[in-house]
Amino acid sequence: MTRLSVVVVHGSFSDIYQQEFQGLLAQVKAQINHPVLGAYLECSDVSLAGAIAQFLQSQSCPPDQVQILPLFLLPGVHVREDIPEAIAQLRAQFPQVTFNLLDYLGKDGRLAPFLAPQFSPNSAAQRILIAHGSRRTGANPEIEKLAQALDAHTAYWATEPSLVQTLERCQRESINTFSCVPYFLFSGKIPGAIAQQITTLTEADPHLSIHLGQPFGTNPQCVQAIAQILNT
């Protein structure tokens, strides 16, 4: 039995996002004993189903098993609807191939070990985990559970509580020192905007101190974990 692993990300027009994703792919491929294809769900001229179909059609001996790993941190609409719809199209187009959808990367807080070292070692700093957030039912509770395991408050970019709201709530308790970690795999527009927002906030309030971690997708431990999932 031959296998193809497909690593799916949201996608971005950001050059640094694309560079970091390609870097992750290269590191994962070095640890995998079968072909690995990287694919974007959005921000690409080729759809997810189209990218996988093109690969299968280009092979003289196509794999008979395809496993798809969503590199997503929340169970939002992409994980619950868009990716399964793409797989349904592929199953109809390639009935001889078995397509398996793996759990999304962020499920069950399994990324906590990669996030914990990102926080400042300053024990006086209040931890905040900053995620994109989702208005989909059942999505944000996953973040809350992860934040609890990390002994951190939560803040969201696309929903509430926002970073400003979380900071203000803590400051009412006389907390002014924070360690914030972005729950993002790659750098790009939103992590960059978060960094700029933190710079603006600290410049406006001399009593406010915020340490900001970095996206963790290219962390060697994260790469190894992805490789282990695909090799299972």
XYZ file of C-alpha atoms in Angstrom:
232
model
C 0.000 0.000 0.000
C 1.382 3.420 -0.968
C 0.508 6.553 0.959
C 0.387 10.289 0.372
C 0.176 12.758 3.243
C -1.387 16.153 2.586
C -0.694 18.980 5.034
C -3.398 21.645 4.684
C -3.120 25.215 5.937
C -5.463 28.175 5.615
C -3.116 30.033 3.300
C -1.999 33.640 3.113
C -0.644 36.135 0.608
C 2.039 37.061 3.162
C 5.529 36.185 1.946
C 6.766 35.341 5.441
C 3.773 33.051 6.063
C 4.498 31.178 2.836
C 8.213 30.966 3.609
C 7.586 29.580 7.073
C 5.086 27.030 5.755
C 7.522 25.869 3.075
C 10.217 25.634 5.735
C 7.964 23.489 7.914
C 7.149 21.248 4.939
C 10.818 20.741 4.156
C 11.540 19.729 7.741
C 8.542 17.390 7.881
C 9.470 15.727 4.576
C 12.930 14.995 5.950
C 11.319 12.884 8.678
C 8.668 11.110 6.576
C 9.138 7.908 4.578
C 6.452 8.673 1.977
C 5.432 11.678 -0.203
C 4.114 14.816 1.519
C 2.118 17.504 -0.273
C 1.481 20.977 1.118
C -1.797 22.666 0.151
C -3.625 25.926 0.802
C -7.328 26.110 1.498
C -7.514 29.766 0.510
C -5.256 32.412 -1.079
C -4.355 30.086 -3.946
C -5.318 29.787 -7.613
C -5.835 26.046 -7.086
C -8.444 24.637 -4.711
C -7.557 22.012 -2.122
C -9.327 19.300 -4.118
C -7.682 20.561 -7.299
C -4.168 20.497 -5.814
C -4.555 16.921 -4.591
C -6.151 15.824 -7.879
C -3.275 17.355 -9.859
C -0.751 15.473 -7.753
C -2.551 12.141 -8.117
C -2.891 12.572 -11.865
C 0.793 13.435 -12.222
C 1.963 10.152 -10.724
C 2.699 7.117 -12.876
C 1.865 4.956 -9.843
C -0.601 7.008 -7.754
C -0.896 6.238 -4.039
C -3.884 4.174 -2.998
C -4.182 5.939 0.350
C -4.269 9.690 1.049
C -4.283 11.069 4.581
C -5.094 14.722 5.091
C -3.877 16.635 8.136
C -5.514 20.046 8.711
C -2.931 22.358 10.264
C -5.678 24.303 11.991
C -5.877 25.308 15.621
C -9.661 25.610 15.952
C -12.577 23.446 14.755
C -14.093 26.253 12.681
C -15.902 26.206 9.341
C -12.793 25.147 7.409
C -12.279 22.042 9.533
C -15.951 21.147 9.868
C -17.190 21.939 6.366
C -14.674 23.060 3.736
C -12.120 20.264 4.068
C -14.729 17.456 4.299
C -16.422 18.879 1.189
C -13.117 18.775 -0.695
C -12.581 15.171 0.369
C -16.073 14.237 -0.820
C -15.198 15.651 -4.261
C -11.974 13.657 -4.334
C -13.685 10.424 -3.324
C -16.101 10.824 -6.219
C -13.265 11.594 -8.652
C -10.892 8.865 -7.413
C -13.014 5.959 -6.137
C -9.977 3.660 -6.143
C -8.196 5.818 -3.551
C -8.903 5.752 0.187
C -9.032 9.267 1.685
C -8.615 9.636 5.447
C -9.186 12.923 7.292
C -7.008 13.192 10.394
C -7.865 15.264 13.453
C -6.950 18.936 13.153
C -3.607 19.799 14.705
C -4.919 21.807 17.651
C -7.393 19.201 18.906
C -7.360 18.212 22.592
C -4.704 20.749 23.580
C -1.881 18.634 22.209
C 0.094 21.771 21.316
C 0.464 22.938 24.910
C 4.069 21.638 25.197
C 5.124 23.903 22.311
C 3.393 26.973 23.722
C 4.556 26.819 27.339
C 8.221 27.707 26.583
C 7.056 30.815 24.686
C 5.887 32.491 27.879
C 8.261 34.753 29.771
C 10.135 33.076 32.649
C 9.093 36.042 34.815
C 6.811 34.437 37.402
C 5.200 37.811 38.124
C 3.920 38.127 34.557
C 0.270 37.279 33.913
C 0.024 34.875 31.004
C -2.300 35.600 28.066
C -2.916 33.262 25.145
C -3.949 35.261 22.061
C -5.906 33.325 19.421
C -7.779 34.255 16.276
C -11.052 33.109 17.809
C -14.217 31.897 16.138
C -17.927 32.582 16.421
C -18.620 28.929 15.621
C -20.144 26.971 18.500
C -17.606 24.741 20.193
C -14.510 26.438 18.820
C -13.410 28.880 21.517
C -13.927 26.452 24.433
C -10.985 24.507 23.003
C -8.857 27.635 23.456
C -10.189 28.202 26.965
C -9.275 24.633 27.892
C -5.778 25.045 26.475
C -5.286 28.387 28.245
C -6.345 26.815 31.533
C -3.726 24.099 31.087
C -1.147 26.853 30.520
C -2.373 28.904 33.507
C -3.211 31.745 31.132
C -6.059 34.130 30.357
C -7.443 34.233 26.832
C -7.785 37.036 24.305
C -9.078 36.894 20.740
C -8.480 38.799 17.542
C -11.862 38.175 15.867
C -14.178 37.995 18.874
C -14.323 38.872 22.572
C -12.614 39.240 24.919
C -10.114 41.224 22.889
C -6.544 41.731 24.036
C -7.388 45.217 25.268
C -10.367 43.912 27.257
C -8.276 41.171 28.870
C -5.500 43.606 29.747
C -7.953 46.097 31.246
C -9.568 43.391 33.373
C -6.198 42.359 34.746
C -5.078 45.948 35.319
C -8.118 46.510 37.504
C -6.512 43.886 39.740
C -3.245 45.913 39.713
C -1.514 43.564 37.268
C 0.713 45.445 34.816
C 3.247 42.827 33.734
C 2.158 40.364 31.064
C 3.501 37.565 28.913
C 1.477 37.084 25.742
C 1.796 34.144 23.349
C 0.130 34.196 19.916
C -1.745 30.968 19.156
C -0.721 31.058 15.508
C 1.414 28.642 13.513
C 3.008 31.186 11.197
C 3.857 34.862 11.046
C 1.702 37.043 8.845
C -0.853 39.815 8.862
C -2.642 39.068 12.138
C 0.418 38.203 14.284
C 2.049 41.334 12.886
C -0.994 43.414 13.802
C -0.966 41.966 17.321
C 2.701 42.924 17.728
C 1.954 46.470 16.531
C -1.009 46.734 18.895
C 1.178 45.711 21.834
C 3.808 48.288 20.852
C 1.129 50.986 20.729
C -0.298 49.974 24.111
C 3.050 49.914 25.912
C 4.092 53.245 24.422
C 0.852 54.813 25.667
C 1.162 53.379 29.204
C 4.633 53.466 30.789
C 3.439 51.196 33.614
C 2.494 48.438 31.158
C 5.060 45.723 30.377
C 4.236 43.025 27.798
C 6.514 40.218 26.636
C 5.358 38.775 23.301
C 6.183 35.262 22.130
C 6.320 34.080 18.526
C 4.211 31.802 16.292
C 5.353 28.237 16.829
C 4.823 26.387 13.527
C 8.530 26.094 12.739
C 9.438 24.987 16.265
C 11.439 21.736 15.867
C 9.248 20.003 18.463
C 6.123 20.973 16.532
C 7.677 19.709 13.295
C 8.527 16.419 14.980
C 4.990 16.059 16.329
C 3.529 16.586 12.847
C 5.919 14.018 11.415
C 4.918 11.504 14.080
C 1.243 11.996 13.256
C 1.871 11.419 9.563
C 4.063 8.371 10.146
C 1.484 6.647 12.334
